[in-house]
Amino acid sequence: MDHNGLDNKAFEKGYENGMEKTPSILTLQSNETFDTSPRFKLTKDSFPEKNGKINYPSKKEESYDPFSNRDKSHATSSMGAFVHMVKSSLGTGILAMPGAFKNGGLIFGVIGTLITGLICTHCVHMMVQCSQILSSRVKRPTLSFAETAEVSFQTGPPKYRFLASFAREIINFTLFCTYFFGNTVYIIFIARTFEQVIEGHAHFGWDVRVYIILLAFVLVPLGIIRTLKYLVPFSAIATAFISFGLALTLYYTFSEMPSDVSNRDFIGTPLKIPLFFSTVLFAMEGIGTVLPIENSMNKPEQFLGCPGVLNGAMSIVVILYMVVGFFGYLRFGNATQATVTLNLPDSALAESVKVLVALSVLLTYGLQFTVPSEIVWKRLGPRVSEDKQDMGYYIMRGSMIIGTVIVAIMLPSLAPIISLVGAICFSILGLFCPAVIEIITLWEEGYGKYQWRFYKNVFLIFLSIFSLVSGSYASILEILDAIKHGEL
């Protein structure tokens, strides 16, 4: 899941409340009182042991309510948060679902998507719940993903507290890789789309790498835009484009269903199954943007629970993904491309859909690049002299954009890159990290009857490792096969 459709104003507010940042780049509201330093000033004695147990604050001392201490001057309603959660799924991820079903098969694809959706939703639930528990524990209104990981270890069992900084850096590094290589996927998607449309008329015979290089001349000025509010018009236009494009894509998908579907796989081969799960993880997992949405809510207590914002939004997302994946593969069969828009016919209307969807991704490139930029600038910014802060920031961001272009030129094959990013980044962020954080957070409180939460999290850890290894292996084989056949 990406935040292509996420309203900029809400994302900016949520980003300020829930993501680590550099104050010189994203300015705090004057009435925000929480600390934005990269590390909390907790010492090893903040929660000392007493009689062999961690001496957490008493219930009276722990009555701090993080919800009531948040800045709600620009808060989002529960319905608004629900819309943001659903809109954030309507990006390139959903367009990759038919390709996922091509790898998994029709029957396995439906079951696998449902199971993956349930697991992803549960992991997001764990992450948000732990963040709320830890916010109360350290008396802070909000915690970002990386801060949640750090504080869980800082306030956890003493023998593991030395891992707090490491946990924070792992989250930041994985977030960086997720958005950096995610943007690389978007570059390949845009270039492939324009290659297909332009070559269908002009017949230049250009390699896709030429289109990637030409695209860089647009990406650099668009991607270095520094202030999020200036991206609002681009985001609004992108939302309109992607909505219109998805509607017409579904129209083309359902308009000409084949009568003979005997050559469609019902269950994919063992080697293709990891590619299915990796692609679904890439499409569905949006844990990096969940906390900013929850942190921006007027009534954050309504985010979890039943039905709750999270459960309601993810139910719609999973159903949408199953429908698009199932009928997309049913319609195009083995000819299904990495993104279903590339399967649309060469008519003027269909090509306009391809271009509109590609433009929607292009227009949100700068917004998607905010997260990795701030992670890097937090480390580079203090080393740059005060009078060269602006120039240093633009050089850094421009260099990073060129970096995504170089990676796209090196590996311009869309499908294996999508599954590789999903296998590595989202297995760690979406499965492994929430499971570890909950184990550490609930270390003293306990894991429920028969320690079921502990064993459940151990299962998730092993599942994430299996997904990472098998998905990466299958994706690398796909890349090597593409190189062997001269496709790269």
Coordinates of C-alpha atoms in Angstrom, one line a residue:
M1 CA 0.0 0.0 0.0
D2 CA 1.3 3.4 -0.8
H3 CA -0.1 6.9 0.0
N4 CA -0.5 7.9 -3.7
G5 CA -4.1 8.9 -2.8
L6 CA -3.4 10.3 0.6
D7 CA -4.5 13.9 1.2
N8 CA -1.4 16.0 1.5
K9 CA -2.6 18.1 4.4
A10 CA -3.6 15.1 6.5
F11 CA -0.3 13.3 5.6
E12 CA 1.8 16.4 6.5
K13 CA 0.0 16.7 9.9
G14 CA 0.3 13.0 10.5
Y15 CA 3.9 13.0 9.4
E16 CA 4.6 15.8 11.9
N17 CA 2.9 13.9 14.7
G18 CA 4.2 10.4 13.9
M19 CA 7.3 10.4 11.8
E20 CA 10.8 11.3 12.7
K21 CA 11.9 14.5 11.0
T22 CA 14.2 17.4 10.9
P23 CA 12.7 20.6 12.4
S24 CA 14.4 22.8 9.8
I25 CA 12.6 21.0 7.0
L26 CA 9.2 20.4 8.5
T27 CA 8.2 23.1 10.9
L28 CA 6.3 22.2 14.1
Q29 CA 3.1 23.9 15.1
S30 CA 3.8 26.4 17.9
N31 CA 1.6 24.6 20.4
E32 CA 3.2 21.2 19.9
T33 CA 5.0 20.3 23.0
F34 CA 6.5 16.9 22.3
D35 CA 10.1 16.2 21.7
T36 CA 11.3 15.7 18.1
S37 CA 14.8 14.8 18.9
P38 CA 15.9 11.6 17.2
R39 CA 16.3 9.8 20.5
F40 CA 14.4 9.8 23.8
K41 CA 16.4 10.8 26.9
L42 CA 15.7 7.6 28.7
T43 CA 18.5 6.0 30.7
K44 CA 19.0 2.4 31.7
D45 CA 17.6 3.5 35.1
S46 CA 14.4 5.0 33.8
F47 CA 12.6 1.7 34.4
P48 CA 14.9 -0.2 36.9
E49 CA 14.4 -3.7 38.1
K50 CA 12.8 -4.4 41.4
N51 CA 12.6 -7.9 42.9
G52 CA 13.7 -9.3 39.5
K53 CA 11.0 -7.5 37.6
I54 CA 10.9 -4.3 35.6
N55 CA 9.7 -1.5 37.8
Y56 CA 7.1 0.2 35.5
P57 CA 5.1 3.2 36.8
S58 CA 2.1 2.3 39.0
K59 CA -1.4 2.5 37.5
K60 CA -1.8 5.9 39.1
E61 CA 1.5 7.1 37.7
E62 CA 0.7 5.6 34.3
S63 CA -2.6 7.4 33.9
Y64 CA -1.1 9.6 31.2
D65 CA -3.5 9.7 28.2
P66 CA -1.6 10.3 25.0
F67 CA -4.8 11.0 23.0
S68 CA -5.8 14.0 25.2
N69 CA -2.3 15.5 24.9
R70 CA -2.1 15.5 21.1
D71 CA -2.4 18.7 19.0
K72 CA -5.8 18.4 17.4
S73 CA -5.9 21.8 15.8
H74 CA -5.9 20.2 12.3
A75 CA -7.2 16.7 13.4
T76 CA -8.8 14.3 10.9
S77 CA -12.2 12.8 11.6
S78 CA -12.6 9.0 11.8
M79 CA -14.4 9.0 8.5
G80 CA -11.6 11.1 7.0
A81 CA -9.0 8.6 8.4
F82 CA -11.0 5.8 6.9
V83 CA -11.1 7.4 3.5
H84 CA -7.3 8.1 3.7
M85 CA -6.7 4.4 4.5
V86 CA -8.8 3.3 1.5
K87 CA -7.5 5.9 -0.9
S88 CA -3.9 5.1 0.0
S89 CA -4.4 1.6 -1.4
L90 CA -5.5 2.9 -4.8
G91 CA -2.0 3.2 -6.3
T92 CA 0.2 1.0 -8.3
G93 CA -0.1 -1.8 -5.8
I94 CA -3.7 -2.8 -6.8
L95 CA -2.6 -2.7 -10.5
A96 CA -0.1 -5.5 -9.7
M97 CA -2.6 -7.9 -8.3
P98 CA -3.5 -9.6 -11.6
G99 CA 0.2 -10.4 -11.9
A100 CA 0.2 -11.8 -8.4
F101 CA -2.8 -14.1 -9.3
K102 CA -0.9 -15.2 -12.4
N103 CA 1.8 -16.5 -10.0
G104 CA -0.6 -17.9 -7.4
G105 CA -3.5 -19.1 -9.5
L106 CA -7.2 -18.3 -9.2
I107 CA -8.2 -20.4 -6.2
F108 CA -4.9 -20.0 -4.3
G109 CA -4.9 -16.3 -5.1
V110 CA -8.2 -15.7 -3.4
I111 CA -7.3 -17.7 -0.3
G112 CA -3.8 -16.3 -0.2
T113 CA -4.9 -12.7 -0.6
L114 CA -7.5 -13.2 2.2
I115 CA -4.9 -14.8 4.6
T116 CA -2.3 -12.1 3.7
G117 CA -4.8 -9.4 4.4
L118 CA -5.7 -10.8 7.8
I119 CA -2.1 -11.1 8.8
C120 CA -1.2 -7.6 7.6
T121 CA -4.2 -6.1 9.4
H122 CA -3.3 -8.0 12.6
C123 CA 0.3 -6.8 12.4
V124 CA -0.8 -3.2 11.9
H125 CA -3.1 -3.6 14.8
M126 CA -0.2 -4.8 17.0
M127 CA 2.0 -2.0 15.8
V128 CA -0.6 0.8 16.7
Q129 CA -1.5 -0.8 20.0
C130 CA 2.1 -1.1 21.1
S131 CA 2.7 2.5 20.0
Q132 CA -0.2 3.6 22.2
I133 CA 0.9 1.6 25.2
L134 CA 4.5 2.9 24.9
S135 CA 3.3 6.5 24.4
S136 CA 1.4 6.2 27.7
R137 CA 4.5 4.5 29.3
V138 CA 6.9 7.3 28.4
K139 CA 4.3 10.1 28.6
R140 CA 4.5 11.3 25.0
P141 CA 1.5 12.1 22.7
T142 CA 2.8 10.2 19.7
L143 CA 5.5 7.9 18.6
S144 CA 6.7 7.2 15.1
F145 CA 7.4 3.7 13.9
A146 CA 11.1 3.9 14.6
E147 CA 10.5 5.6 18.0
T148 CA 8.1 2.8 18.9
A149 CA 10.7 0.2 18.2
E150 CA 13.3 2.2 20.2
V151 CA 11.1 2.9 23.2
S152 CA 9.9 -0.8 23.4
F153 CA 13.5 -1.8 24.0
Q154 CA 14.4 1.2 26.2
T155 CA 11.5 0.4 28.6
G156 CA 11.8 -3.4 28.1
P157 CA 13.8 -6.1 29.8
P158 CA 17.2 -4.6 30.9
K159 CA 19.3 -7.3 29.2
Y160 CA 17.9 -6.2 25.8
R161 CA 17.9 -2.4 26.3
F162 CA 21.3 -2.0 24.5
L163 CA 19.4 -2.9 21.3
A164 CA 17.2 0.2 21.4
S165 CA 19.3 2.3 19.1
F166 CA 19.8 -0.7 16.8
A167 CA 16.1 -1.3 16.6
R168 CA 15.5 2.4 15.7
E169 CA 18.1 2.3 13.0
I170 CA 16.8 -1.0 11.5
I171 CA 13.3 0.6 11.2
N172 CA 14.7 3.8 9.6
F173 CA 16.9 1.8 7.2
T174 CA 14.1 -0.5 6.2
L175 CA 11.7 2.5 5.8
F176 CA 14.4 4.2 3.6
C177 CA 14.8 1.1 1.4
T178 CA 11.1 0.6 1.2
Y179 CA 10.4 4.1 -0.2
F180 CA 13.6 4.4 -2.1
F181 CA 13.2 1.2 -4.0
G182 CA 9.4 1.7 -4.1
N183 CA 10.1 4.9 -6.0
T184 CA 12.4 2.9 -8.3
V185 CA 9.4 0.6 -9.1
Y186 CA 7.3 3.7 -9.9
I187 CA 10.0 5.0 -12.3
I188 CA 10.0 1.7 -14.1
F189 CA 6.2 1.6 -14.3
I190 CA 6.0 5.1 -15.7
A191 CA 8.8 4.4 -18.2
R192 CA 7.3 1.1 -19.4
T193 CA 3.9 2.8 -19.9
F194 CA 5.3 5.7 -22.0
E195 CA 7.5 3.2 -23.9
Q196 CA 4.4 1.1 -24.8
V197 CA 2.3 4.1 -25.8
I198 CA 4.9 6.1 -27.7
E199 CA 6.5 3.1 -29.5
G200 CA 3.0 2.0 -30.6
H201 CA 2.8 5.2 -32.7
A202 CA 6.2 6.6 -33.3
H203 CA 8.2 3.3 -33.6
F204 CA 11.5 4.9 -32.4
G205 CA 12.8 1.6 -31.3
W206 CA 14.2 3.0 -28.1
D207 CA 15.1 0.8 -25.2
V208 CA 13.1 1.4 -22.0
R209 CA 16.3 2.8 -20.4
V210 CA 16.1 5.8 -22.8
Y211 CA 12.7 6.6 -21.4
I212 CA 14.0 6.3 -17.9
I213 CA 16.8 8.7 -18.6
L214 CA 14.3 11.2 -20.2
L215 CA 12.0 10.8 -17.2
A216 CA 14.9 12.0 -14.9
F217 CA 14.6 15.5 -16.4
V218 CA 11.0 15.7 -15.0
L219 CA 11.7 13.7 -11.8
V220 CA 14.5 15.9 -10.4
P221 CA 12.6 19.2 -10.4
L222 CA 9.4 17.6 -9.2
G223 CA 11.1 15.4 -6.6
I224 CA 13.2 18.1 -4.9
I225 CA 10.1 20.2 -3.9
R226 CA 10.8 20.8 -0.3
T227 CA 7.5 21.9 1.3
L228 CA 4.7 19.4 1.4
K229 CA 2.0 22.0 1.0
Y230 CA 3.3 22.9 -2.5
L231 CA 2.6 19.2 -3.5
V232 CA -1.1 19.6 -2.7
P233 CA -2.1 20.5 -6.3
F234 CA -0.1 17.6 -7.7
S235 CA -1.7 15.2 -5.2
A236 CA -5.2 16.4 -6.0
I237 CA -4.6 15.9 -9.7
A238 CA -3.0 12.5 -9.2
T239 CA -6.0 11.3 -7.1
A240 CA -8.4 12.3 -10.0
F241 CA -6.2 10.6 -12.5
I242 CA -5.8 7.3 -10.6
S243 CA -9.5 7.2 -9.8
F244 CA -10.5 7.7 -13.4
G245 CA -7.8 5.3 -14.6
L246 CA -8.8 2.5 -12.2
A247 CA -12.4 2.8 -13.1
L248 CA -11.7 2.5 -16.9
T249 CA -9.2 -0.3 -16.2
L250 CA -11.9 -2.3 -14.4
Y251 CA -14.3 -1.5 -17.3
Y252 CA -11.9 -3.0 -19.8
T253 CA -11.3 -6.0 -17.5
F254 CA -15.0 -6.9 -17.2
S255 CA -16.1 -5.9 -20.7
E256 CA -14.6 -8.9 -22.6
M257 CA -14.3 -11.9 -20.3
P258 CA -13.1 -15.0 -22.2
S259 CA -15.5 -17.9 -22.6
D260 CA -12.6 -20.5 -22.3
V261 CA -10.6 -20.2 -19.1
S262 CA -9.2 -23.7 -19.2
N263 CA -5.6 -22.5 -19.5
R264 CA -5.9 -20.4 -16.3
D265 CA -4.0 -21.9 -13.3
F266 CA -6.1 -22.6 -10.2
I267 CA -3.0 -23.1 -8.0
G268 CA 0.4 -21.8 -8.9
T269 CA 3.6 -23.8 -9.0
P270 CA 5.8 -24.0 -5.8
L271 CA 8.4 -21.7 -7.3
K272 CA 5.8 -19.1 -8.2
I273 CA 3.9 -19.0 -4.9
P274 CA 6.7 -16.9 -3.1
L275 CA 6.4 -14.4 -6.0
F276 CA 2.6 -14.2 -5.3
F277 CA 3.0 -13.5 -1.6
S278 CA 5.8 -11.0 -2.2
T279 CA 3.7 -9.1 -4.7
V280 CA 0.7 -9.1 -2.5
L281 CA 2.8 -7.8 0.4
F282 CA 4.1 -5.0 -1.8
A283 CA 0.6 -4.1 -2.9
M284 CA -1.1 -4.3 0.5
E285 CA 1.3 -3.5 3.2
G286 CA 1.2 0.1 4.3
I287 CA 2.5 0.0 7.8
G288 CA 4.8 3.0 7.2
T289 CA 1.8 5.4 6.7
V290 CA -0.6 3.9 9.3
L291 CA 0.9 5.7 12.3
P292 CA 0.8 9.1 10.7
I293 CA -2.9 8.6 9.9
E294 CA -3.7 7.4 13.4
N295 CA -1.7 10.2 14.9
S296 CA -3.7 12.8 13.0
M297 CA -7.1 11.6 14.1
N298 CA -9.4 13.6 16.3
K299 CA -10.6 10.4 18.0
P300 CA -7.6 8.0 17.7
E301 CA -9.3 5.5 20.0
Q302 CA -11.7 4.7 17.1
F303 CA -8.8 3.6 14.9
L304 CA -8.7 0.1 16.4
G305 CA -11.5 -2.1 17.7
C306 CA -14.5 -3.5 16.0
P307 CA -15.4 -2.4 13.5
G308 CA -12.9 0.5 13.8
V309 CA -11.2 2.5 11.1
L310 CA -8.5 -0.1 10.5
N311 CA -10.7 -3.1 10.2
G312 CA -13.3 -1.4 8.0
A313 CA -10.7 0.1 5.6
M314 CA -8.7 -3.2 5.3
S315 CA -11.8 -5.2 4.7
I316 CA -12.6 -3.0 1.7
V317 CA -9.0 -3.0 0.5
V318 CA -8.7 -6.8 0.7
I319 CA -12.0 -7.3 -1.3
L320 CA -10.8 -4.7 -3.9
Y321 CA -7.5 -6.5 -4.3
M322 CA -9.1 -9.9 -4.6
V323 CA -11.6 -8.7 -7.2
V324 CA -9.0 -6.9 -9.3
G325 CA -6.5 -9.7 -9.1
F326 CA -9.0 -12.5 -9.8
F327 CA -10.8 -11.0 -12.7
G328 CA -7.6 -9.4 -14.1
Y329 CA -5.9 -12.7 -14.4
L330 CA -9.2 -14.4 -15.6
R331 CA -9.4 -11.8 -18.3
F332 CA -5.8 -11.7 -19.6
G333 CA -4.5 -15.2 -18.5
N334 CA -0.8 -15.9 -19.1
A335 CA -0.5 -12.6 -21.0
T336 CA -1.0 -10.7 -17.7
Q337 CA 1.6 -8.0 -17.3
A338 CA 3.3 -6.8 -14.1
T339 CA 0.8 -4.0 -14.0
V340 CA -2.6 -4.6 -15.6
T341 CA -2.7 -1.3 -17.4
L342 CA -0.1 -2.6 -19.8
N343 CA -2.6 -5.2 -20.9
L344 CA -5.1 -2.7 -22.1
P345 CA -5.7 -2.4 -25.9
D346 CA -4.2 0.2 -28.2
S347 CA -7.3 2.2 -28.6
A348 CA -7.2 6.0 -27.9
L349 CA -9.3 5.6 -24.7
A350 CA -7.2 2.8 -23.3
E351 CA -4.0 4.6 -24.0
S352 CA -5.3 7.7 -22.3
V353 CA -6.0 5.5 -19.2
K354 CA -2.4 4.2 -19.3
V355 CA -1.0 7.7 -19.5
L356 CA -3.3 9.1 -16.8
V357 CA -2.3 6.3 -14.3
A358 CA 1.3 6.8 -15.1
L359 CA 1.0 10.6 -14.6
S360 CA -0.8 10.0 -11.3
V361 CA 2.2 8.1 -10.1
L362 CA 4.6 10.7 -11.5
L363 CA 2.8 13.5 -9.7
T364 CA 3.1 11.8 -6.3
Y365 CA 6.7 11.0 -6.7
G366 CA 7.8 14.0 -4.6
L367 CA 5.4 13.1 -1.8
Q368 CA 6.6 9.5 -1.8
F369 CA 10.2 10.7 -1.6
T370 CA 9.6 12.7 1.6
V371 CA 10.1 9.8 4.0
P372 CA 13.6 8.6 2.7
S373 CA 14.7 12.2 2.3
E374 CA 14.0 13.1 5.9
I375 CA 15.6 10.0 7.2
V376 CA 18.8 10.8 5.4
W377 CA 18.7 14.6 6.1
K378 CA 18.4 14.0 9.8
R379 CA 21.8 12.5 9.7
L380 CA 23.4 14.8 7.1
G381 CA 21.8 18.1 8.1
P382 CA 23.7 18.6 11.3
R383 CA 27.0 18.2 9.4
V384 CA 26.1 21.0 7.0
S385 CA 26.8 24.6 7.9
E386 CA 23.8 26.8 8.7
D387 CA 24.3 29.0 5.6
K388 CA 24.3 26.0 3.3
Q389 CA 21.4 24.1 4.7
D390 CA 19.1 24.8 1.7
M391 CA 21.7 24.0 -0.9
G392 CA 22.8 20.9 1.0
Y393 CA 19.2 19.6 1.2
Y394 CA 18.5 20.1 -2.5
I395 CA 21.8 18.4 -3.5
M396 CA 21.1 15.5 -1.2
R397 CA 17.5 15.0 -2.5
G398 CA 18.6 15.5 -6.1
S399 CA 21.3 12.9 -5.7
M400 CA 18.9 10.4 -4.2
I401 CA 16.5 10.9 -7.1
I402 CA 19.3 10.2 -9.5
G403 CA 20.1 7.1 -7.4
T404 CA 16.6 5.7 -8.0
V405 CA 17.0 6.5 -11.7
I406 CA 20.3 4.6 -11.8
V407 CA 18.8 1.5 -10.1
A408 CA 15.9 1.6 -12.5
I409 CA 18.3 1.7 -15.5
M410 CA 20.2 -1.2 -14.1
L411 CA 17.1 -3.4 -13.5
P412 CA 14.2 -2.2 -15.7
S413 CA 12.1 -5.3 -15.3
L414 CA 9.0 -4.4 -13.3
A415 CA 7.6 -7.7 -12.0
P416 CA 10.7 -9.2 -10.3
I417 CA 11.6 -5.8 -8.8
I418 CA 8.1 -5.5 -7.3
S419 CA 8.3 -9.0 -5.7
L420 CA 11.9 -8.4 -4.5
V421 CA 11.0 -5.1 -2.7
G422 CA 7.9 -6.9 -1.2
A423 CA 9.9 -9.9 -0.1
I424 CA 12.7 -7.9 1.6
C425 CA 11.3 -4.6 2.8
F426 CA 7.7 -5.5 3.7
S427 CA 8.6 -8.9 5.2
I428 CA 10.7 -7.0 7.7
L429 CA 8.6 -3.9 8.2
G430 CA 5.1 -5.5 8.0
L431 CA 5.7 -8.9 9.8
F432 CA 9.0 -9.2 11.6
C433 CA 9.2 -5.8 13.3
P434 CA 5.6 -5.7 14.7
A435 CA 6.0 -9.2 16.1
V436 CA 9.3 -8.4 17.9
I437 CA 8.0 -5.1 19.2
E438 CA 5.0 -6.7 20.7
I439 CA 7.1 -9.4 22.4
I440 CA 9.3 -6.7 24.0
T441 CA 6.5 -4.4 24.9
L442 CA 4.4 -7.1 26.6
W443 CA 7.5 -8.7 28.3
E444 CA 6.4 -7.9 31.8
E445 CA 2.6 -7.7 31.3
G446 CA 2.4 -11.2 29.9
Y447 CA 1.2 -12.7 26.6
G448 CA -2.3 -14.0 27.6
K449 CA -3.5 -17.4 28.4
Y450 CA -1.1 -20.2 27.5
Q451 CA 1.3 -17.4 26.3
W452 CA -0.6 -17.4 23.0
R453 CA 0.7 -14.0 21.9
F454 CA 4.3 -15.1 22.4
Y455 CA 3.9 -18.2 20.2
K456 CA 1.8 -16.3 17.7
N457 CA 4.6 -13.7 17.4
V458 CA 7.2 -16.5 17.1
F459 CA 5.2 -17.9 14.2
L460 CA 5.1 -14.4 12.5
I461 CA 8.8 -14.1 12.9
F462 CA 9.4 -17.4 11.2
L463 CA 6.8 -16.6 8.6
S464 CA 8.6 -13.3 7.8
I465 CA 12.0 -15.0 7.5
F466 CA 10.5 -17.6 5.2
S467 CA 8.8 -15.0 3.1
L468 CA 12.0 -12.9 2.9
V469 CA 14.2 -15.9 1.9
S470 CA 11.8 -17.6 -0.5
G471 CA 10.5 -14.4 -2.1
S472 CA 14.0 -13.0 -2.6
Y473 CA 15.2 -16.3 -4.0
A474 CA 12.4 -16.5 -6.5
S475 CA 12.7 -12.8 -7.5
I476 CA 16.4 -13.1 -8.1
L477 CA 15.8 -16.2 -10.2
E478 CA 13.3 -14.1 -12.2
I479 CA 15.9 -11.3 -12.7
L480 CA 18.6 -13.8 -13.7
D481 CA 16.2 -15.4 -16.2
A482 CA 15.3 -12.0 -17.7
I483 CA 19.0 -11.2 -18.1
K484 CA 19.6 -14.6 -19.7
H485 CA 16.9 -14.0 -22.3
G486 CA 18.1 -10.5 -23.0
E487 CA 15.1 -8.7 -21.4
L488 CA 17.4 -6.6 -19.1

